[in-house]
């Protein structure tokens, strides 16, 4: 069985629904499998599976201008691949953009190929002046997602939540 | 065929459509014919105009969406063609003005100048209707057919590598963005 947390994923999905998210773009990665499946099974959610994450910035911008709230689901390497779109579409045009980014490569990471991206994710978010917080415990998932969406809309700009190992991965520590 | 003439030919059909264009010559030329509140010009983020069109088309199936793209932009987001095809918004007409060059930045040739065929690439990506137009009357008729067909269509319009002398207009980016959003959210939303 996959050690990806179903309970953690459910909390995130329900909070996104409570924040009125009606469109989700995603490029699947291991930690996001349950979230993508939940979106797939939800008849009220428009799920757009991407070829590359940057497309999701354009899709969310279009949805926003059309009056529909959306969220992007991606790995931090997908965030790295989306930076031009984030800057020259979402920031340039003041688009509220809720980005849920799986924070691979932090403490506990076993895949060597994830570690370099993990090391630069937070610094890049800061350099881009993207407000961000962490989802690392079930107790604050709903509140933080709600607050992130509120700030995205009041500031009219991208915000990010880093999905952390402690919430997303249930494998025993070794 | 000149892009400006192609835009003029279909301009009357854009009145009740939602229009997204790329930056540079396409944006400046459409504005020179006449800006409307239902026109949005994505003045950067090359490649994402078709993705924005997809986001609008999926959330507003009651509206016809027309994207005016370019060869340089499409080449930066070829994967986006597979996403367009995958979700096949029937209310989206995707026009690619192909001048075989990056005109706005000095006219350097793109890969369509050496044989890459964007209509064939779109068809192979799964876009159900594609066409290539080389003459103005041909472009006008395939555009008319696309709007009548009610299915996702990519039209590659081969145009001359000429454009306006300047690209900055007096329409501020954010003014355009908020006006466009107001237009879209005032119109009747879907059920």
mmCIF file of C-alpha atoms in Angstrom:
data_model
loop_
_atom_site.group_PDB
_atom_site.id
_atom_site.type_symbol
_atom_site.label_atom_id
_atom_site.label_comp_id
_atom_site.label_asym_id
_atom_site.label_seq_id
_atom_site.Cartn_x
_atom_site.Cartn_y
_atom_site.Cartn_z
ATOM 1 C CA UNK A 1 0.000 0.000 0.000
ATOM 2 C CA UNK A 2 1.172 3.503 -0.778
ATOM 3 C CA UNK A 3 2.460 5.362 2.258
ATOM 4 C CA UNK A 4 0.943 8.578 0.890
ATOM 5 C CA UNK A 5 -1.510 9.761 3.517
ATOM 6 C CA UNK A 6 -5.144 9.390 2.488
ATOM 7 C CA UNK A 7 -6.312 11.241 5.603
ATOM 8 C CA UNK A 8 -3.944 14.167 4.981
ATOM 9 C CA UNK A 9 -4.993 14.315 1.333
ATOM 10 C CA UNK A 10 -8.688 14.257 2.288
ATOM 11 C CA UNK A 11 -8.207 17.165 4.708
ATOM 12 C CA UNK A 12 -6.512 19.198 1.973
ATOM 13 C CA UNK A 13 -9.160 18.352 -0.609
ATOM 14 C CA UNK A 14 -12.047 19.221 1.696
ATOM 15 C CA UNK A 15 -10.405 22.538 2.609
ATOM 16 C CA UNK A 16 -9.960 23.408 -1.071
ATOM 17 C CA UNK A 17 -13.638 22.678 -1.647
ATOM 18 C CA UNK A 18 -14.527 24.835 1.357
ATOM 19 C CA UNK A 19 -12.465 27.628 -0.235
ATOM 20 C CA UNK A 20 -14.727 27.385 -3.285
ATOM 21 C CA UNK A 21 -12.091 25.886 -5.596
ATOM 22 C CA UNK A 22 -13.888 24.586 -8.694
ATOM 23 C CA UNK A 23 -10.978 23.968 -11.037
ATOM 24 C CA UNK A 24 -7.780 22.156 -10.243
ATOM 25 C CA UNK A 25 -4.811 21.757 -12.536
ATOM 26 C CA UNK A 26 -2.343 19.032 -11.726
ATOM 27 C CA UNK A 27 0.707 17.242 -12.852
ATOM 28 C CA UNK A 28 0.662 14.068 -10.810
ATOM 29 C CA UNK A 29 3.529 13.050 -8.583
ATOM 30 C CA UNK A 30 3.666 10.415 -5.862
ATOM 31 C CA UNK A 31 2.492 12.605 -2.997
ATOM 32 C CA UNK A 32 -0.417 13.986 -5.015
ATOM 33 C CA UNK A 33 -2.000 10.711 -6.146
ATOM 34 C CA UNK A 34 -4.922 10.781 -3.702
ATOM 35 C CA UNK A 35 -5.638 14.461 -4.301
ATOM 36 C CA UNK A 36 -5.728 13.927 -8.066
ATOM 37 C CA UNK A 37 -8.016 10.916 -7.630
ATOM 38 C CA UNK A 38 -10.366 12.893 -5.358
ATOM 39 C CA UNK A 39 -10.601 15.639 -7.975
ATOM 40 C CA UNK A 40 -11.201 13.015 -10.654
ATOM 41 C CA UNK A 41 -14.072 11.458 -8.719
ATOM 42 C CA UNK A 42 -15.708 14.785 -7.872
ATOM 43 C CA UNK A 43 -18.321 15.687 -10.506
ATOM 44 C CA UNK A 44 -18.247 19.329 -9.385
ATOM 45 C CA UNK A 45 -14.495 19.721 -9.916
ATOM 46 C CA UNK A 46 -12.913 20.548 -13.272
ATOM 47 C CA UNK A 47 -9.616 18.643 -13.258
ATOM 48 C CA UNK A 48 -7.043 19.594 -15.887
ATOM 49 C CA UNK A 49 -4.098 17.226 -16.205
ATOM 50 C CA UNK A 50 -1.137 19.088 -17.604
ATOM 51 C CA UNK A 51 1.812 18.220 -19.770
ATOM 52 C CA UNK A 52 3.939 20.783 -17.908
ATOM 53 C CA UNK A 53 3.113 22.757 -14.798
ATOM 54 C CA UNK A 54 3.505 26.228 -16.317
ATOM 55 C CA UNK A 55 0.355 25.640 -18.375
ATOM 56 C CA UNK A 56 -1.537 25.580 -15.092
ATOM 57 C CA UNK A 57 -0.682 29.235 -14.471
ATOM 58 C CA UNK A 58 -2.385 30.213 -17.734
ATOM 59 C CA UNK A 59 -5.371 27.970 -17.080
ATOM 60 C CA UNK A 60 -5.838 29.373 -13.562
ATOM 61 C CA UNK A 61 -5.486 32.938 -14.875
ATOM 62 C CA UNK A 62 -8.199 32.263 -17.449
ATOM 63 C CA UNK A 63 -10.455 30.653 -14.856
ATOM 64 C CA UNK A 64 -9.945 33.566 -12.470
ATOM 65 C CA UNK A 65 -10.806 36.200 -15.071
ATOM 66 C CA UNK A 66 -13.893 34.120 -15.846
ATOM 67 C CA UNK A 67 -14.895 34.229 -12.167
ATOM 68 C CA UNK A 68 -13.918 30.710 -11.083
ATOM 69 C CA UNK A 69 -11.579 29.920 -8.192
ATOM 70 C CA UNK A 70 -8.852 27.388 -8.883
ATOM 71 C CA UNK A 71 -5.801 25.706 -7.398
ATOM 72 C CA UNK A 72 -2.595 24.314 -8.870
ATOM 73 C CA UNK A 73 -1.213 21.018 -7.597
ATOM 74 C CA UNK A 74 2.407 20.349 -8.357
ATOM 75 C CA UNK A 75 5.746 19.168 -7.090
ATOM 76 C CA UNK A 76 8.350 21.771 -6.157
ATOM 77 C CA UNK A 77 10.212 20.898 -9.368
ATOM 78 C CA UNK A 78 7.024 21.820 -11.209
ATOM 79 C CA UNK A 79 7.093 25.140 -9.390
ATOM 80 C CA UNK A 80 10.651 25.624 -10.642
ATOM 81 C CA UNK A 81 9.438 24.878 -14.174
ATOM 82 C CA UNK A 82 6.582 27.422 -13.844
ATOM 83 C CA UNK A 83 8.467 30.476 -12.676
ATOM 84 C CA UNK A 84 8.283 32.505 -15.885
ATOM 85 C CA UNK A 85 4.513 31.969 -16.044
ATOM 86 C CA UNK A 86 4.133 32.898 -12.374
ATOM 87 C CA UNK A 87 6.113 36.113 -12.850
ATOM 88 C CA UNK A 88 5.046 37.229 -16.313
ATOM 89 C CA UNK A 89 1.426 36.111 -16.168
ATOM 90 C CA UNK A 90 0.202 35.766 -12.568
ATOM 91 C CA UNK A 91 2.292 38.499 -10.930
ATOM 92 C CA UNK A 92 2.339 40.897 -13.886
ATOM 93 C CA UNK A 93 -1.461 40.705 -14.176
ATOM 94 C CA UNK A 94 -2.222 40.438 -10.455
ATOM 95 C CA UNK A 95 -3.874 37.027 -10.597
ATOM 96 C CA UNK A 96 -4.775 35.337 -7.289
ATOM 97 C CA UNK A 97 -3.129 31.942 -7.643
ATOM 98 C CA UNK A 98 -3.331 29.256 -4.997
ATOM 99 C CA UNK A 99 -0.381 26.913 -5.446
ATOM 100 C CA UNK A 100 -0.121 23.657 -3.519
ATOM 101 C CA UNK A 101 3.438 22.482 -3.862
ATOM 102 C CA UNK A 102 4.661 19.129 -2.615
ATOM 103 C CA UNK A 103 7.859 19.901 -0.762
ATOM 104 C CA UNK A 104 10.136 17.099 -1.881
ATOM 105 C CA UNK A 105 13.736 17.005 -0.791
ATOM 106 C CA UNK A 106 13.308 18.204 2.788
ATOM 107 C CA UNK A 107 14.408 16.264 5.928
ATOM 108 C CA UNK A 108 13.583 12.577 5.522
ATOM 109 C CA UNK A 109 13.863 12.514 1.725
ATOM 110 C CA UNK A 110 15.251 9.204 0.447
ATOM 111 C CA UNK A 111 15.289 9.973 -3.289
ATOM 112 C CA UNK A 112 18.638 11.601 -4.083
ATOM 113 C CA UNK A 113 17.182 13.283 -7.190
ATOM 114 C CA UNK A 114 14.740 15.334 -5.139
ATOM 115 C CA UNK A 115 17.284 16.898 -2.819
ATOM 116 C CA UNK A 116 18.619 19.752 -4.943
ATOM 117 C CA UNK A 117 15.155 21.171 -5.697
ATOM 118 C CA UNK A 118 14.156 20.807 -2.070
ATOM 119 C CA UNK A 119 17.114 22.956 -1.081
ATOM 120 C CA UNK A 120 16.119 25.954 -3.188
ATOM 121 C CA UNK A 121 12.319 25.942 -2.960
ATOM 122 C CA UNK A 122 11.862 28.265 0.022
ATOM 123 C CA UNK A 123 14.566 30.703 -1.112
ATOM 124 C CA UNK A 124 12.939 30.960 -4.531
ATOM 125 C CA UNK A 125 9.518 31.631 -3.018
ATOM 126 C CA UNK A 126 11.081 34.391 -0.917
ATOM 127 C CA UNK A 127 12.970 35.827 -3.891
ATOM 128 C CA UNK A 128 9.697 35.996 -5.818
ATOM 129 C CA UNK A 129 7.994 37.560 -2.776
ATOM 130 C CA UNK A 130 5.349 34.849 -2.842
ATOM 131 C CA UNK A 131 3.764 34.548 0.605
ATOM 132 C CA UNK A 132 3.927 30.903 1.720
ATOM 133 C CA UNK A 133 3.266 28.605 4.623
ATOM 134 C CA UNK A 134 3.569 24.905 5.395
ATOM 135 C CA UNK A 135 1.020 22.126 5.626
ATOM 136 C CA UNK A 136 2.792 19.771 7.998
ATOM 137 C CA UNK A 137 0.119 18.822 10.550
ATOM 138 C CA UNK A 138 -3.559 17.862 10.181
ATOM 139 C CA UNK A 139 -4.656 20.389 12.807
ATOM 140 C CA UNK A 140 -3.929 23.474 10.754
ATOM 141 C CA UNK A 141 -4.611 22.278 7.185
ATOM 142 C CA UNK A 142 -8.120 23.714 6.855
ATOM 143 C CA UNK A 143 -7.231 27.046 8.481
ATOM 144 C CA UNK A 144 -4.071 27.603 6.465
ATOM 145 C CA UNK A 145 -5.703 26.775 3.143
ATOM 146 C CA UNK A 146 -8.589 29.120 3.931
ATOM 147 C CA UNK A 147 -6.217 31.897 4.962
ATOM 148 C CA UNK A 148 -3.975 31.383 1.922
ATOM 149 C CA UNK A 149 -6.972 31.736 -0.388
ATOM 150 C CA UNK A 150 -8.115 34.852 1.499
ATOM 151 C CA UNK A 151 -4.712 36.513 1.062
ATOM 152 C CA UNK A 152 -4.446 35.467 -2.595
ATOM 153 C CA UNK A 153 -7.713 37.308 -3.237
ATOM 154 C CA UNK A 154 -7.164 40.369 -1.068
ATOM 155 C CA UNK A 155 -3.632 40.888 -2.440
ATOM 156 C CA UNK A 156 -4.533 39.666 -5.948
ATOM 157 C CA UNK A 157 -1.361 37.650 -6.275
ATOM 158 C CA UNK A 158 0.084 34.147 -6.078
ATOM 159 C CA UNK A 159 0.458 32.415 -2.715
ATOM 160 C CA UNK A 160 1.906 28.996 -1.941
ATOM 161 C CA UNK A 161 1.430 26.194 0.549
ATOM 162 C CA UNK A 162 4.195 23.639 0.885
ATOM 163 C CA UNK A 163 2.854 20.121 1.400
ATOM 164 C CA UNK A 164 5.279 18.553 3.850
ATOM 165 C CA UNK A 165 6.400 14.992 4.507
ATOM 166 C CA UNK A 166 4.924 14.940 8.027
ATOM 167 C CA UNK A 167 1.441 15.429 6.597
ATOM 168 C CA UNK A 168 1.724 13.578 3.285
ATOM 169 C CA UNK A 169 3.793 10.485 4.075
ATOM 170 C CA UNK A 170 2.894 7.813 6.625
ATOM 171 C CA UNK A 171 5.915 5.562 6.353
ATOM 172 C CA UNK A 172 7.626 5.008 9.700
ATOM 173 C CA UNK A 173 10.782 7.046 10.161
ATOM 174 C CA UNK A 174 14.046 5.131 9.942
ATOM 175 C CA UNK B 1 -1.386 37.338 -46.385
ATOM 176 C CA UNK B 2 -0.801 40.103 -43.858
ATOM 177 C CA UNK B 3 -1.800 39.394 -40.270
ATOM 178 C CA UNK B 4 -3.446 42.795 -40.007
ATOM 179 C CA UNK B 5 -5.697 42.001 -42.984
ATOM 180 C CA UNK B 6 -6.548 38.605 -41.503
ATOM 181 C CA UNK B 7 -7.518 40.246 -38.198
ATOM 182 C CA UNK B 8 -9.609 42.854 -40.041
ATOM 183 C CA UNK B 9 -11.385 40.138 -42.021
ATOM 184 C CA UNK B 10 -12.610 38.284 -38.921
ATOM 185 C CA UNK B 11 -12.956 41.329 -36.641
ATOM 186 C CA UNK B 12 -16.757 41.567 -36.995
ATOM 187 C CA UNK B 13 -17.012 37.953 -35.791
ATOM 188 C CA UNK B 14 -15.161 38.797 -32.573
ATOM 189 C CA UNK B 15 -17.847 41.047 -31.153
ATOM 190 C CA UNK B 16 -19.537 38.334 -29.102
ATOM 191 C CA UNK B 17 -16.457 36.146 -28.592
ATOM 192 C CA UNK B 18 -13.962 36.162 -25.744
ATOM 193 C CA UNK B 19 -10.576 36.908 -27.299
ATOM 194 C CA UNK B 20 -7.094 36.190 -25.908
ATOM 195 C CA UNK B 21 -4.024 37.252 -27.872
ATOM 196 C CA UNK B 22 -0.299 36.900 -27.474
ATOM 197 C CA UNK B 23 2.059 39.845 -27.048
ATOM 198 C CA UNK B 24 3.744 41.995 -29.629
ATOM 199 C CA UNK B 25 2.466 42.533 -33.143
ATOM 200 C CA UNK B 26 -0.779 40.568 -32.689
ATOM 201 C CA UNK B 27 -1.809 42.626 -29.656
ATOM 202 C CA UNK B 28 -0.812 45.951 -31.219
ATOM 203 C CA UNK B 29 -2.535 45.222 -34.526
ATOM 204 C CA UNK B 30 -5.797 44.067 -32.979
ATOM 205 C CA UNK B 31 -5.816 47.226 -30.838
ATOM 206 C CA UNK B 32 -5.158 49.336 -33.941
ATOM 207 C CA UNK B 33 -8.362 47.951 -35.492
ATOM 208 C CA UNK B 34 -10.259 48.678 -32.297
ATOM 209 C CA UNK B 35 -10.033 47.482 -28.719
ATOM 210 C CA UNK B 36 -13.075 45.933 -27.104
ATOM 211 C CA UNK B 37 -13.658 44.981 -23.450
ATOM 212 C CA UNK B 38 -13.868 41.307 -24.438
ATOM 213 C CA UNK B 39 -10.266 41.332 -25.730
ATOM 214 C CA UNK B 40 -7.349 40.355 -23.476
ATOM 215 C CA UNK B 41 -3.736 40.759 -24.562
ATOM 216 C CA UNK B 42 -1.271 38.546 -22.712
ATOM 217 C CA UNK B 43 1.736 40.841 -23.043
ATOM 218 C CA UNK B 44 4.293 38.322 -21.780
ATOM 219 C CA UNK B 45 4.349 34.710 -20.576
ATOM 220 C CA UNK B 46 4.972 33.363 -24.063
ATOM 221 C CA UNK B 47 3.124 30.127 -24.694
ATOM 222 C CA UNK B 48 0.366 30.626 -22.154
ATOM 223 C CA UNK B 49 -2.272 32.399 -24.277
ATOM 224 C CA UNK B 50 -3.709 29.049 -25.378
ATOM 225 C CA UNK B 51 -3.658 27.832 -21.758
ATOM 226 C CA UNK B 52 -5.581 30.961 -20.689
ATOM 227 C CA UNK B 53 -8.038 30.308 -23.492
ATOM 228 C CA UNK B 54 -8.467 26.751 -22.217
ATOM 229 C CA UNK B 55 -9.099 27.993 -18.664
ATOM 230 C CA UNK B 56 -11.788 30.357 -19.925
ATOM 231 C CA UNK B 57 -13.333 27.864 -22.348
ATOM 232 C CA UNK B 58 -13.662 25.163 -19.670
ATOM 233 C CA UNK B 59 -15.191 27.470 -17.075
ATOM 234 C CA UNK B 60 -17.402 29.377 -19.522
ATOM 235 C CA UNK B 61 -18.813 26.853 -21.997
ATOM 236 C CA UNK B 62 -21.521 29.405 -22.840
ATOM 237 C CA UNK B 63 -18.943 31.657 -24.540
ATOM 238 C CA UNK B 64 -16.975 31.245 -27.761
ATOM 239 C CA UNK B 65 -13.282 31.736 -27.036
ATOM 240 C CA UNK B 66 -10.863 32.789 -29.779
ATOM 241 C CA UNK B 67 -7.109 32.643 -29.129
ATOM 242 C CA UNK B 68 -4.750 34.487 -31.460
ATOM 243 C CA UNK B 69 -1.438 32.726 -30.996
ATOM 244 C CA UNK B 70 1.890 32.816 -32.844
ATOM 245 C CA UNK B 71 4.444 30.287 -34.052
ATOM 246 C CA UNK B 72 7.081 31.381 -31.530
ATOM 247 C CA UNK B 73 4.613 31.147 -28.668
ATOM 248 C CA UNK B 74 3.195 27.758 -29.667
ATOM 249 C CA UNK B 75 6.712 26.380 -30.029
ATOM 250 C CA UNK B 76 7.339 27.334 -26.398
ATOM 251 C CA UNK B 77 4.324 25.324 -25.225
ATOM 252 C CA UNK B 78 3.890 22.428 -27.635
ATOM 253 C CA UNK B 79 2.757 20.265 -24.730
ATOM 254 C CA UNK B 80 -0.154 22.669 -24.304
ATOM 255 C CA UNK B 81 -1.554 21.390 -27.610
ATOM 256 C CA UNK B 82 -1.897 17.940 -26.037
ATOM 257 C CA UNK B 83 -3.743 19.467 -23.077
ATOM 258 C CA UNK B 84 -6.058 21.402 -25.406
ATOM 259 C CA UNK B 85 -6.787 18.224 -27.343
ATOM 260 C CA UNK B 86 -7.269 16.186 -24.180
ATOM 261 C CA UNK B 87 -10.036 18.442 -22.861
ATOM 262 C CA UNK B 88 -11.286 19.406 -26.339
ATOM 263 C CA UNK B 89 -13.244 22.556 -25.472
ATOM 264 C CA UNK B 90 -15.759 22.758 -28.324
ATOM 265 C CA UNK B 91 -16.088 26.507 -27.838
ATOM 266 C CA UNK B 92 -12.422 27.280 -28.571
ATOM 267 C CA UNK B 93 -10.976 28.456 -31.878
ATOM 268 C CA UNK B 94 -7.177 28.534 -31.793
ATOM 269 C CA UNK B 95 -5.604 30.686 -34.507
ATOM 270 C CA UNK B 96 -1.826 30.525 -34.912
ATOM 271 C CA UNK B 97 -0.339 33.346 -36.964
ATOM 272 C CA UNK B 98 2.762 31.723 -38.396
ATOM 273 C CA UNK B 99 5.260 34.221 -39.804
ATOM 274 C CA UNK B 100 8.108 31.736 -39.348
ATOM 275 C CA UNK B 101 9.977 34.208 -37.191
ATOM 276 C CA UNK B 102 10.283 35.899 -33.819
ATOM 277 C CA UNK B 103 9.297 39.223 -35.327
ATOM 278 C CA UNK B 104 9.040 41.274 -32.142
ATOM 279 C CA UNK B 105 12.624 40.567 -31.142
ATOM 280 C CA UNK B 106 14.413 41.066 -34.444
ATOM 281 C CA UNK B 107 12.889 38.601 -36.884
ATOM 282 C CA UNK B 108 15.019 35.566 -36.157
ATOM 283 C CA UNK B 109 13.597 32.500 -37.931
ATOM 284 C CA UNK B 110 11.700 29.869 -35.924
ATOM 285 C CA UNK B 111 11.580 26.140 -36.623
ATOM 286 C CA UNK B 112 8.481 26.569 -38.802
ATOM 287 C CA UNK B 113 10.849 28.219 -41.311
ATOM 288 C CA UNK B 114 12.705 24.934 -41.655
ATOM 289 C CA UNK B 115 9.673 22.728 -42.041
ATOM 290 C CA UNK B 116 8.051 22.169 -38.640
ATOM 291 C CA UNK B 117 4.332 22.096 -39.386
ATOM 292 C CA UNK B 118 2.215 23.366 -36.496
ATOM 293 C CA UNK B 119 -1.101 22.242 -38.024
ATOM 294 C CA UNK B 120 0.223 18.691 -38.355
ATOM 295 C CA UNK B 121 1.646 18.849 -34.826
ATOM 296 C CA UNK B 122 -1.750 20.002 -33.510
ATOM 297 C CA UNK B 123 -3.518 17.220 -35.434
ATOM 298 C CA UNK B 124 -1.055 14.651 -34.125
ATOM 299 C CA UNK B 125 -1.605 15.997 -30.597
ATOM 300 C CA UNK B 126 -5.270 15.145 -31.050
ATOM 301 C CA UNK B 127 -6.858 18.479 -31.972
ATOM 302 C CA UNK B 128 -9.924 17.272 -33.914
ATOM 303 C CA UNK B 129 -10.032 20.030 -36.538
ATOM 304 C CA UNK B 130 -6.965 21.688 -38.037
ATOM 305 C CA UNK B 131 -6.358 23.762 -41.145
ATOM 306 C CA UNK B 132 -3.605 25.778 -42.781
ATOM 307 C CA UNK B 133 -4.542 28.988 -44.588
ATOM 308 C CA UNK B 134 -2.188 30.866 -46.919
ATOM 309 C CA UNK B 135 -4.539 33.361 -48.551
ATOM 310 C CA UNK B 136 -6.954 35.816 -46.973
ATOM 311 C CA UNK B 137 -10.194 34.410 -48.402
ATOM 312 C CA UNK B 138 -9.043 30.930 -47.388
ATOM 313 C CA UNK B 139 -8.386 32.136 -43.831
ATOM 314 C CA UNK B 140 -11.757 33.855 -43.610
ATOM 315 C CA UNK B 141 -13.590 30.746 -44.747
ATOM 316 C CA UNK B 142 -11.762 28.320 -42.410
ATOM 317 C CA UNK B 143 -12.390 30.746 -39.531
ATOM 318 C CA UNK B 144 -16.101 30.832 -40.405
ATOM 319 C CA UNK B 145 -16.173 27.037 -40.613
ATOM 320 C CA UNK B 146 -14.425 26.743 -37.262
ATOM 321 C CA UNK B 147 -16.923 28.984 -35.485
ATOM 322 C CA UNK B 148 -19.811 27.075 -37.083
ATOM 323 C CA UNK B 149 -18.330 23.631 -36.383
ATOM 324 C CA UNK B 150 -18.616 23.830 -32.608
ATOM 325 C CA UNK B 151 -15.468 21.858 -32.071
ATOM 326 C CA UNK B 152 -11.909 22.625 -31.057
ATOM 327 C CA UNK B 153 -10.064 23.921 -34.124
ATOM 328 C CA UNK B 154 -6.467 25.012 -34.661
ATOM 329 C CA UNK B 155 -5.986 27.221 -37.721
ATOM 330 C CA UNK B 156 -2.442 27.945 -38.825
ATOM 331 C CA UNK B 157 -2.488 31.189 -40.803
ATOM 332 C CA UNK B 158 0.703 31.681 -42.780
ATOM 333 C CA UNK B 159 1.391 35.426 -42.678
ATOM 334 C CA UNK B 160 4.112 37.809 -43.797
ATOM 335 C CA UNK B 161 6.796 38.683 -41.271
ATOM 336 C CA UNK B 162 5.737 42.318 -41.051
ATOM 337 C CA UNK B 163 4.217 44.202 -38.179
ATOM 338 C CA UNK B 164 3.674 47.588 -36.595
ATOM 339 C CA UNK B 165 6.584 49.901 -35.848
ATOM 340 C CA UNK B 166 5.915 49.823 -32.119
ATOM 341 C CA UNK B 167 4.294 47.416 -29.724
ATOM 342 C CA UNK B 168 3.504 49.542 -26.674
ATOM 343 C CA UNK B 169 0.007 50.982 -26.808
ATOM 344 C CA UNK B 170 -1.819 53.378 -24.506
ATOM 345 C CA UNK B 171 -3.837 50.542 -22.966
ATOM 346 C CA UNK B 172 -2.254 49.696 -19.599
ATOM 347 C CA UNK B 173 -1.886 45.997 -18.846
ATOM 348 C CA UNK B 174 -3.894 46.103 -15.626
ATOM 349 C CA UNK B 175 -6.604 48.306 -17.124
ATOM 350 C CA UNK B 176 -7.066 45.649 -19.806
ATOM 351 C CA UNK B 177 -7.042 42.842 -17.231
ATOM 352 C CA UNK B 178 -9.689 44.321 -14.937
ATOM 353 C CA UNK B 179 -11.911 45.485 -17.780
ATOM 354 C CA UNK B 180 -11.769 41.988 -19.319
ATOM 355 C CA UNK B 181 -12.572 40.317 -16.004
ATOM 356 C CA UNK B 182 -15.506 42.667 -15.502
ATOM 357 C CA UNK B 183 -16.777 41.851 -18.977
ATOM 358 C CA UNK B 184 -16.542 38.099 -18.333
ATOM 359 C CA UNK B 185 -18.053 38.096 -14.880
ATOM 360 C CA UNK B 186 -20.899 40.418 -15.825
ATOM 361 C CA UNK B 187 -21.990 38.158 -18.655
ATOM 362 C CA UNK B 188 -24.347 35.329 -17.794
ATOM 363 C CA UNK B 189 -22.466 32.654 -15.856
ATOM 364 C CA UNK B 190 -22.995 28.972 -16.564
ATOM 365 C CA UNK B 191 -25.649 27.022 -14.652
#
